[in-house]
PDB file of C-alpha atoms and ligand atoms in Angstrom:
ATOM      1  CA  MET A  10       0.000   0.000   0.000  1.00 54.00           C
ATOM      2  CA  PRO A  11       1.233   3.538  -0.705  1.00 55.00           C
ATOM      3  CA  SER A  12       1.608   5.853   2.266  1.00 58.00           C
ATOM      4  CA  PHE A  13      -0.544   8.942   2.534  1.00 57.00           C
ATOM      5  CA  ALA A  14       0.112  12.337   4.115  1.00 54.00           C
ATOM      6  CA  THR A  15      -3.480  12.356   5.348  1.00 59.00           C
ATOM      7  CA  PRO A  16      -6.069   9.598   5.563  1.00 65.00           C
ATOM      8  CA  PRO A  17      -7.463   9.193   2.042  1.00 72.00           C
ATOM      9  CA  VAL A  18     -11.156   9.722   1.383  1.00 87.00           C
ATOM     10  CA  LEU A  19     -13.277   6.760   0.337  1.00 93.00           C
ATOM     11  CA  PRO A  20     -14.222   6.061  -3.272  1.00 94.00           C
ATOM     12  CA  GLN A  21     -17.414   7.966  -3.813  1.00 94.00           C
ATOM     13  CA  VAL A  22     -20.016   9.297  -6.185  1.00 96.00           C
ATOM     14  CA  ILE A  23     -20.166  13.089  -6.428  1.00 97.00           C
ATOM     15  CA  GLY A  24     -23.543  14.269  -7.647  1.00 97.00           C
ATOM     16  CA  PHE A  25     -23.593  16.929 -10.335  1.00 96.00           C
ATOM     17  CA  ASP A  26     -26.678  18.723 -11.675  1.00 94.00           C
ATOM     18  CA  THR A  27     -25.938  19.793 -15.232  1.00 85.00           C
ATOM     19  CA  ALA A  28     -28.837  22.266 -15.218  1.00 88.00           C
ATOM     20  CA  THR A  29     -27.797  24.225 -12.123  1.00 92.00           C
ATOM     21  CA  GLY A  30     -24.124  23.321 -11.675  1.00 93.00           C
ATOM     22  CA  ALA A  31     -24.813  22.093  -8.130  1.00 96.00           C
ATOM     23  CA  VAL A  32     -22.347  19.603  -6.611  1.00 97.00           C
ATOM     24  CA  THR A  33     -23.527  17.146  -3.912  1.00 97.00           C
ATOM     25  CA  PRO A  34     -22.240  16.823  -1.259  1.00 95.00           C
ATOM     26  CA  VAL A  35     -20.792  20.292  -1.605  1.00 96.00           C
ATOM     27  CA  GLY A  36     -17.600  21.564  -0.008  1.00 96.00           C
ATOM     28  CA  ARG A  37     -16.222  25.076  -0.424  1.00 96.00           C
ATOM     29  CA  MET A  38     -18.449  27.653  -2.154  1.00 97.00           C
ATOM     30  CA  ILE A  39     -17.212  31.017  -3.438  1.00 97.00           C
ATOM     31  CA  ALA A  40     -19.094  33.932  -4.991  1.00 98.00           C
ATOM     32  CA  CYS A  41     -16.869  36.578  -6.576  1.00 98.00           C
ATOM     33  CA  ARG A  42     -18.431  39.998  -7.056  1.00 98.00           C
ATOM     34  CA  VAL A  43     -17.270  43.049  -8.994  1.00 98.00           C
ATOM     35  CA  THR A  44     -15.858  44.386  -5.699  1.00 98.00           C
ATOM     36  CA  ASP A  45     -13.488  41.420  -5.527  1.00 98.00           C
ATOM     37  CA  LEU A  46     -11.955  42.284  -8.930  1.00 98.00           C
ATOM     38  CA  VAL A  47     -10.369  45.521  -7.695  1.00 96.00           C
ATOM     39  CA  GLY A  48      -7.045  46.122  -9.419  1.00 94.00           C
ATOM     40  CA  LEU A  49      -7.665  43.434 -12.044  1.00 96.00           C
ATOM     41  CA  CYS A  50      -9.868  45.142 -14.651  1.00 96.00           C
ATOM     42  CA  ALA A  51      -8.816  47.149 -17.704  1.00 94.00           C
ATOM     43  CA  ASP A  52     -11.193  49.933 -16.749  1.00 95.00           C
ATOM     44  CA  GLU A  53     -11.055  50.593 -12.995  1.00 96.00           C
ATOM     45  CA  THR A  54     -13.555  53.465 -13.276  1.00 97.00           C
ATOM     46  CA  ALA A  55     -16.158  51.174 -14.837  1.00 98.00           C
ATOM     47  CA  ARG A  56     -15.425  48.490 -12.257  1.00 98.00           C
ATOM     48  CA  ARG A  57     -15.920  50.903  -9.360  1.00 98.00           C
ATOM     49  CA  TYR A  58     -19.141  52.228 -10.876  1.00 98.00           C
ATOM     50  CA  MET A  59     -20.550  48.698 -11.192  1.00 98.00           C
ATOM     51  CA  ALA A  60     -19.410  47.825  -7.650  1.00 98.00           C
ATOM     52  CA  GLU A  61     -21.305  50.828  -6.318  1.00 98.00           C
ATOM     53  CA  ALA A  62     -24.354  50.149  -8.527  1.00 96.00           C
ATOM     54  CA  GLY A  63     -25.399  46.730  -7.235  1.00 96.00           C
ATOM     55  CA  ASP A  64     -22.087  44.885  -7.139  1.00 98.00           C
ATOM     56  CA  PRO A  65     -23.308  41.822  -9.093  1.00 98.00           C
ATOM     57  CA  VAL A  66     -21.823  38.356  -8.765  1.00 98.00           C
ATOM     58  CA  VAL A  67     -19.395  37.769 -11.655  1.00 98.00           C
ATOM     59  CA  TYR A  68     -18.688  34.090 -10.996  1.00 98.00           C
ATOM     60  CA  GLU A  69     -19.285  31.284  -8.530  1.00 98.00           C
ATOM     61  CA  VAL A  70     -17.180  28.264  -7.643  1.00 98.00           C
ATOM     62  CA  VAL A  71     -18.499  25.132  -5.922  1.00 98.00           C
ATOM     63  CA  SER A  72     -16.147  22.353  -4.891  1.00 97.00           C
ATOM     64  CA  SER A  73     -16.615  18.766  -3.840  1.00 97.00           C
ATOM     65  CA  ARG A  74     -15.390  17.622  -0.441  1.00 96.00           C
ATOM     66  CA  VAL A  75     -12.275  15.932  -1.809  1.00 96.00           C
ATOM     67  CA  PRO A  76      -9.524  17.625   0.219  1.00 95.00           C
ATOM     68  CA  GLU A  77      -6.767  19.791  -1.236  1.00 96.00           C
ATOM     69  CA  THR A  78      -3.994  17.498  -0.014  1.00 95.00           C
ATOM     70  CA  SER A  79      -1.123  15.751  -1.757  1.00 95.00           C
ATOM     71  CA  GLY A  80      -2.219  12.765  -3.821  1.00 94.00           C
ATOM     72  CA  GLU A  81      -5.892  13.696  -4.029  1.00 96.00           C
ATOM     73  CA  LEU A  82      -7.611  15.105  -7.133  1.00 97.00           C
ATOM     74  CA  PRO A  83     -10.091  17.761  -5.955  1.00 97.00           C
ATOM     75  CA  GLN A  84     -12.706  19.087  -8.360  1.00 97.00           C
ATOM     76  CA  SER A  85     -14.618  22.323  -8.642  1.00 98.00           C
ATOM     77  CA  VAL A  86     -17.290  23.705 -10.945  1.00 98.00           C
ATOM     78  CA  THR A  87     -17.066  27.365 -11.933  1.00 98.00           C
ATOM     79  CA  THR A  88     -19.955  29.336 -13.430  1.00 98.00           C
ATOM     80  CA  ILE A  89     -19.099  32.726 -14.942  1.00 98.00           C
ATOM     81  CA  HIS A  90     -22.178  34.839 -15.557  1.00 98.00           C
ATOM     82  CA  PRO A  91     -22.363  36.658 -18.899  1.00 98.00           C
ATOM     83  CA  GLY A  92     -21.467  40.317 -19.058  1.00 98.00           C
ATOM     84  CA  THR A  93     -18.710  42.864 -19.382  1.00 98.00           C
ATOM     85  CA  ILE A  94     -16.960  45.405 -17.171  1.00 98.00           C
ATOM     86  CA  GLY A  95     -15.847  48.398 -19.218  1.00 97.00           C
ATOM     87  CA  GLY A  96     -15.995  46.271 -22.383  1.00 97.00           C
ATOM     88  CA  GLU A  97     -13.972  43.446 -20.833  1.00 97.00           C
ATOM     89  CA  PHE A  98     -15.702  40.073 -20.748  1.00 98.00           C
ATOM     90  CA  HIS A  99     -16.394  38.699 -17.264  1.00 98.00           C
ATOM     91  CA  PHE A 100     -13.404  36.736 -15.998  1.00 98.00           C
ATOM     92  CA  THR A 101     -12.060  34.900 -12.978  1.00 98.00           C
ATOM     93  CA  ARG A 102      -9.312  36.507 -10.895  1.00 98.00           C
ATOM     94  CA  GLY A 103      -6.758  34.040 -12.251  1.00 98.00           C
ATOM     95  CA  HIS A 104      -3.959  32.274 -10.416  1.00 98.00           C
ATOM     96  CA  MET A 105      -0.659  30.480 -10.745  1.00 98.00           C
ATOM     97  CA  HIS A 106      -0.266  27.113  -9.033  1.00 98.00           C
ATOM     98  CA  THR A 107       2.361  27.429  -6.320  1.00 98.00           C
ATOM     99  CA  ARG A 108       3.821  24.025  -7.258  1.00 98.00           C
ATOM    100  CA  ALA A 109       4.594  22.711 -10.750  1.00 98.00           C
ATOM    101  CA  ARG A 110       1.175  21.121 -11.244  1.00 98.00           C
ATOM    102  CA  GLY A 111      -1.080  20.940 -14.293  1.00 98.00           C
ATOM    103  CA  GLU A 112      -4.865  21.021 -14.406  1.00 98.00           C
ATOM    104  CA  VAL A 113      -7.682  19.701 -16.602  1.00 98.00           C
ATOM    105  CA  TYR A 114     -10.848  21.629 -17.472  1.00 98.00           C
ATOM    106  CA  LEU A 115     -13.992  20.265 -19.133  1.00 98.00           C
ATOM    107  CA  GLY A 116     -16.423  22.733 -20.728  1.00 98.00           C
ATOM    108  CA  LEU A 117     -20.015  22.118 -19.599  1.00 97.00           C
ATOM    109  CA  THR A 118     -22.247  24.990 -20.742  1.00 97.00           C
ATOM    110  CA  GLY A 119     -21.847  28.226 -22.656  1.00 98.00           C
ATOM    111  CA  THR A 120     -18.770  29.477 -24.415  1.00 98.00           C
ATOM    112  CA  GLY A 121     -15.602  30.985 -23.111  1.00 98.00           C
ATOM    113  CA  GLY A 122     -11.988  30.200 -22.790  1.00 98.00           C
ATOM    114  CA  LEU A 123      -8.834  29.961 -20.824  1.00 98.00           C
ATOM    115  CA  LEU A 124      -6.368  32.813 -20.920  1.00 98.00           C
ATOM    116  CA  THR A 125      -3.024  31.294 -19.950  1.00 98.00           C
ATOM    117  CA  PHE A 126       0.248  33.126 -19.295  1.00 97.00           C
ATOM    118  CA  ASP A 127       3.695  31.865 -18.339  1.00 97.00           C
ATOM    119  CA  GLY A 128       5.100  35.333 -17.672  1.00 95.00           C
ATOM    120  CA  ARG A 129       6.221  35.778 -21.312  1.00 94.00           C
ATOM    121  CA  ARG A 130       3.723  34.089 -23.603  1.00 95.00           C
ATOM    122  CA  ALA A 131      -0.070  34.315 -23.470  1.00 95.00           C
ATOM    123  CA  VAL A 132      -2.077  31.475 -25.044  1.00 97.00           C
ATOM    124  CA  TRP A 133      -5.853  31.491 -25.525  1.00 97.00           C
ATOM    125  CA  VAL A 134      -7.625  28.114 -25.233  1.00 98.00           C
ATOM    126  CA  ALA A 135     -11.183  28.364 -26.591  1.00 98.00           C
ATOM    127  CA  MET A 136     -13.721  26.355 -24.589  1.00 98.00           C
ATOM    128  CA  ALA A 137     -17.217  25.050 -25.350  1.00 98.00           C
ATOM    129  CA  PRO A 138     -19.334  22.187 -23.971  1.00 98.00           C
ATOM    130  CA  GLY A 139     -17.294  19.002 -24.313  1.00 97.00           C
ATOM    131  CA  THR A 140     -13.946  20.719 -24.792  1.00 98.00           C
ATOM    132  CA  ILE A 141     -11.087  19.513 -22.611  1.00 98.00           C
ATOM    133  CA  GLY A 142      -8.672  22.339 -21.808  1.00 98.00           C
ATOM    134  CA  TYR A 143      -5.240  21.465 -20.484  1.00 98.00           C
ATOM    135  CA  ILE A 144      -3.123  23.825 -18.371  1.00 98.00           C
ATOM    136  CA  PRO A 145       0.514  22.731 -18.056  1.00 98.00           C
ATOM    137  CA  PRO A 146       2.545  23.423 -14.916  1.00 98.00           C
ATOM    138  CA  GLY A 147       3.908  26.978 -14.744  1.00 98.00           C
ATOM    139  CA  TRP A 148       1.056  28.622 -16.641  1.00 98.00           C
ATOM    140  CA  ALA A 149      -1.197  31.091 -14.815  1.00 98.00           C
ATOM    141  CA  HIS A 150      -4.829  30.686 -15.872  1.00 98.00           C
ATOM    142  CA  ARG A 151      -7.896  32.895 -15.992  1.00 98.00           C
ATOM    143  CA  SER A 152     -11.278  31.862 -17.383  1.00 99.00           C
ATOM    144  CA  VAL A 153     -13.432  34.203 -19.449  1.00 98.00           C
ATOM    145  CA  ASN A 154     -17.090  34.031 -20.489  1.00 98.00           C
ATOM    146  CA  THR A 155     -17.248  35.248 -24.094  1.00 98.00           C
ATOM    147  CA  GLY A 156     -20.915  34.398 -24.690  1.00 98.00           C
ATOM    148  CA  ASP A 157     -24.383  35.541 -23.702  1.00 97.00           C
ATOM    149  CA  GLU A 158     -25.182  32.669 -21.336  1.00 97.00           C
ATOM    150  CA  PRO A 159     -23.471  31.256 -18.251  1.00 98.00           C
ATOM    151  CA  TYR A 160     -20.124  29.649 -19.051  1.00 98.00           C
ATOM    152  CA  ARG A 161     -19.584  26.644 -16.782  1.00 98.00           C
ATOM    153  CA  PHE A 162     -16.684  24.222 -16.548  1.00 98.00           C
ATOM    154  CA  LEU A 163     -15.351  21.430 -14.371  1.00 98.00           C
ATOM    155  CA  ALA A 164     -11.780  21.719 -13.071  1.00 98.00           C
ATOM    156  CA  VAL A 165      -9.743  18.767 -11.756  1.00 98.00           C
ATOM    157  CA  TYR A 166      -6.390  19.552 -10.169  1.00 98.00           C
ATOM    158  CA  PRO A 167      -3.754  17.994  -7.910  1.00 98.00           C
ATOM    159  CA  GLY A 168      -4.592  18.549  -4.265  1.00 98.00           C
ATOM    160  CA  ASP A 169      -1.183  20.074  -3.530  1.00 98.00           C
ATOM    161  CA  ALA A 170      -1.265  22.496  -6.518  1.00 98.00           C
ATOM    162  CA  GLY A 171      -1.745  25.617  -4.372  1.00 98.00           C
ATOM    163  CA  HIS A 172      -3.355  28.807  -5.680  1.00 98.00           C
ATOM    164  CA  ASP A 173      -1.379  32.039  -5.947  1.00 98.00           C
ATOM    165  CA  HIS A 174      -3.741  34.856  -6.964  1.00 98.00           C
ATOM    166  CA  ALA A 175      -1.194  37.536  -6.039  1.00 96.00           C
ATOM    167  CA  TRP A 176       1.027  36.379  -8.925  1.00 97.00           C
ATOM    168  CA  VAL A 177      -1.634  37.497 -11.411  1.00 96.00           C
ATOM    169  CA  ALA A 178      -2.248  40.762  -9.584  1.00 94.00           C
ATOM    170  CA  GLU A 179       1.473  41.488  -9.942  1.00 94.00           C
ATOM    171  CA  ASN A 180       2.214  40.053 -13.389  1.00 94.00           C
ATOM    172  CA  GLY A 181      -1.101  40.324 -15.211  1.00 94.00           C
ATOM    173  CA  MET A 182      -2.191  37.746 -17.774  1.00 96.00           C
ATOM    174  CA  GLY A 183      -0.419  39.101 -20.857  1.00 94.00           C
ATOM    175  CA  HIS A 184      -3.686  39.886 -22.620  1.00 96.00           C
ATOM    176  CA  ARG A 185      -7.244  40.861 -21.867  1.00 96.00           C
ATOM    177  CA  VAL A 186     -10.384  39.632 -23.614  1.00 97.00           C
ATOM    178  CA  MET A 187     -12.477  42.569 -24.795  1.00 97.00           C
ATOM    179  CA  ARG A 188     -15.885  42.589 -26.486  1.00 97.00           C
ATOM    180  CA  GLY A 189     -15.416  43.750 -30.070  1.00 96.00           C
ATOM    181  CA  ALA A 190     -17.826  45.955 -32.024  1.00 95.00           C
ATOM    182  CA  SER A 191     -19.652  42.871 -33.325  1.00 95.00           C
ATOM    183  CA  GLY A 192     -19.759  41.264 -29.877  1.00 94.00           C
ATOM    184  CA  GLU A 193     -16.945  38.879 -30.714  1.00 96.00           C
ATOM    185  CA  PRO A 194     -14.026  38.400 -28.306  1.00 96.00           C
ATOM    186  CA  GLU A 195     -10.864  40.326 -29.132  1.00 96.00           C
ATOM    187  CA  LEU A 196      -7.575  39.659 -27.386  1.00 95.00           C
ATOM    188  CA  ALA A 197      -5.958  42.958 -26.407  1.00 92.00           C
ATOM    189  CA  PRO A 198      -2.377  43.164 -25.160  1.00 90.00           C
ATOM    190  CA  PHE A 199      -1.951  44.000 -21.486  1.00 79.00           C
ATOM    191  CA  PRO A 200      -1.715  46.632 -20.160  1.00 65.00           C
ATOM    192  CA  ARG A 201      -4.465  48.265 -22.128  1.00 51.00           C
ATOM    193  CA  PRO A 202      -5.131  51.979 -21.716  1.00 46.00           C
ATOM    194  CA  ALA A 203      -8.140  52.668 -19.525  1.00 49.00           C
ATOM    195  CA  ALA A 204     -11.274  53.711 -21.428  1.00 47.00           C
ATOM    196  CA  GLY A 205     -11.337  57.443 -22.030  1.00 44.00           C
ATOM    197  CA  SER A 206      -7.583  57.862 -21.777  1.00 39.00           C
ATOM    198  CA  ARG A 207      -7.003  57.683 -25.540  1.00 35.00           C
TER     199      ARG A 207
HETATM  200  C1  S6P B 313      -8.565  25.640  -9.482  1.00 82.64           C
HETATM  201  C2  S6P B 313      -9.262  25.930 -10.778  1.00 82.64           C
HETATM  202  C3  S6P B 313     -10.605  26.649 -10.696  1.00 82.64           C
HETATM  203  C4  S6P B 313     -10.523  28.131 -10.286  1.00 82.64           C
HETATM  204  C5  S6P B 313     -11.867  28.840 -10.432  1.00 82.64           C
HETATM  205  C6  S6P B 313     -11.844  30.286  -9.970  1.00 82.64           C
HETATM  206  O1  S6P B 313      -7.263  25.178  -9.675  1.00 82.64           O
HETATM  207  O2  S6P B 313      -8.400  26.571 -11.686  1.00 82.64           O
HETATM  208  O3  S6P B 313     -11.464  25.980  -9.823  1.00 82.64           O
HETATM  209  O4  S6P B 313     -10.056  28.260  -8.970  1.00 82.64           O
HETATM  210  O5  S6P B 313     -12.253  28.814 -11.777  1.00 82.64           O
HETATM  211  O6  S6P B 313     -10.752  30.962 -10.486  1.00 82.64           O
HETATM  212  P1  S6P B 313      -9.817  31.827  -9.528  1.00 82.64           P
HETATM  213  O7  S6P B 313      -8.751  32.344 -10.410  1.00 82.64           O
HETATM  214  O8  S6P B 313     -10.661  32.867  -8.910  1.00 82.64           O
HETATM  215  O9  S6P B 313      -9.280  30.873  -8.500  1.00 82.64           O
HETATM  216 ZN1   ZN B 314      -5.816  26.230 -11.192  1.00 82.64          ZN
END
């Protein structure tokens, strides 16, 4: 038998409702509002205005109860609501894994993508229902909803991956995903001048 750092969990079924994104039994639940995206948006003025005018939820994350410990493979389901902040499609804060660990995403509903950045190169991975997105070790990742309906995906990651959100706050993601004139996503280099400054 292999040795474990912590007692392993038992084999189990984890219920998933494809209509609502609910996970049963549920573990950690996170709701990220416009307020929580301070310092991360292209247009800080627009972000502040939206935070003061209702502060809507941008995305939610629900996790199973599989622990974030070495050897385990925790899962979470993220739902990014449709919308823009100052012309920038709704996105997750983004993070770098603190250890050299990859991650697998499976698109469930809606359309969006993964903005990945290794500090030099930015790569866009388009996602749709049924798409498997792979994030190699050493690539920060941010998810973006580029459609008009909720974009939902399953993430499976090593339990000892670790999540460093400060890395993205400091280094950015290389590009931003803006809504073009026709509503299509356009990748804009980062940093992008704030709206009204050009
Ligand atoms: C975890 C995985 C996702 C994100 C979630 C929210 O490794 O990549 O579950 O945590 O999409 O993103 P963020 O950047 O706010 O953690
Ligand atoms: Zn991750």
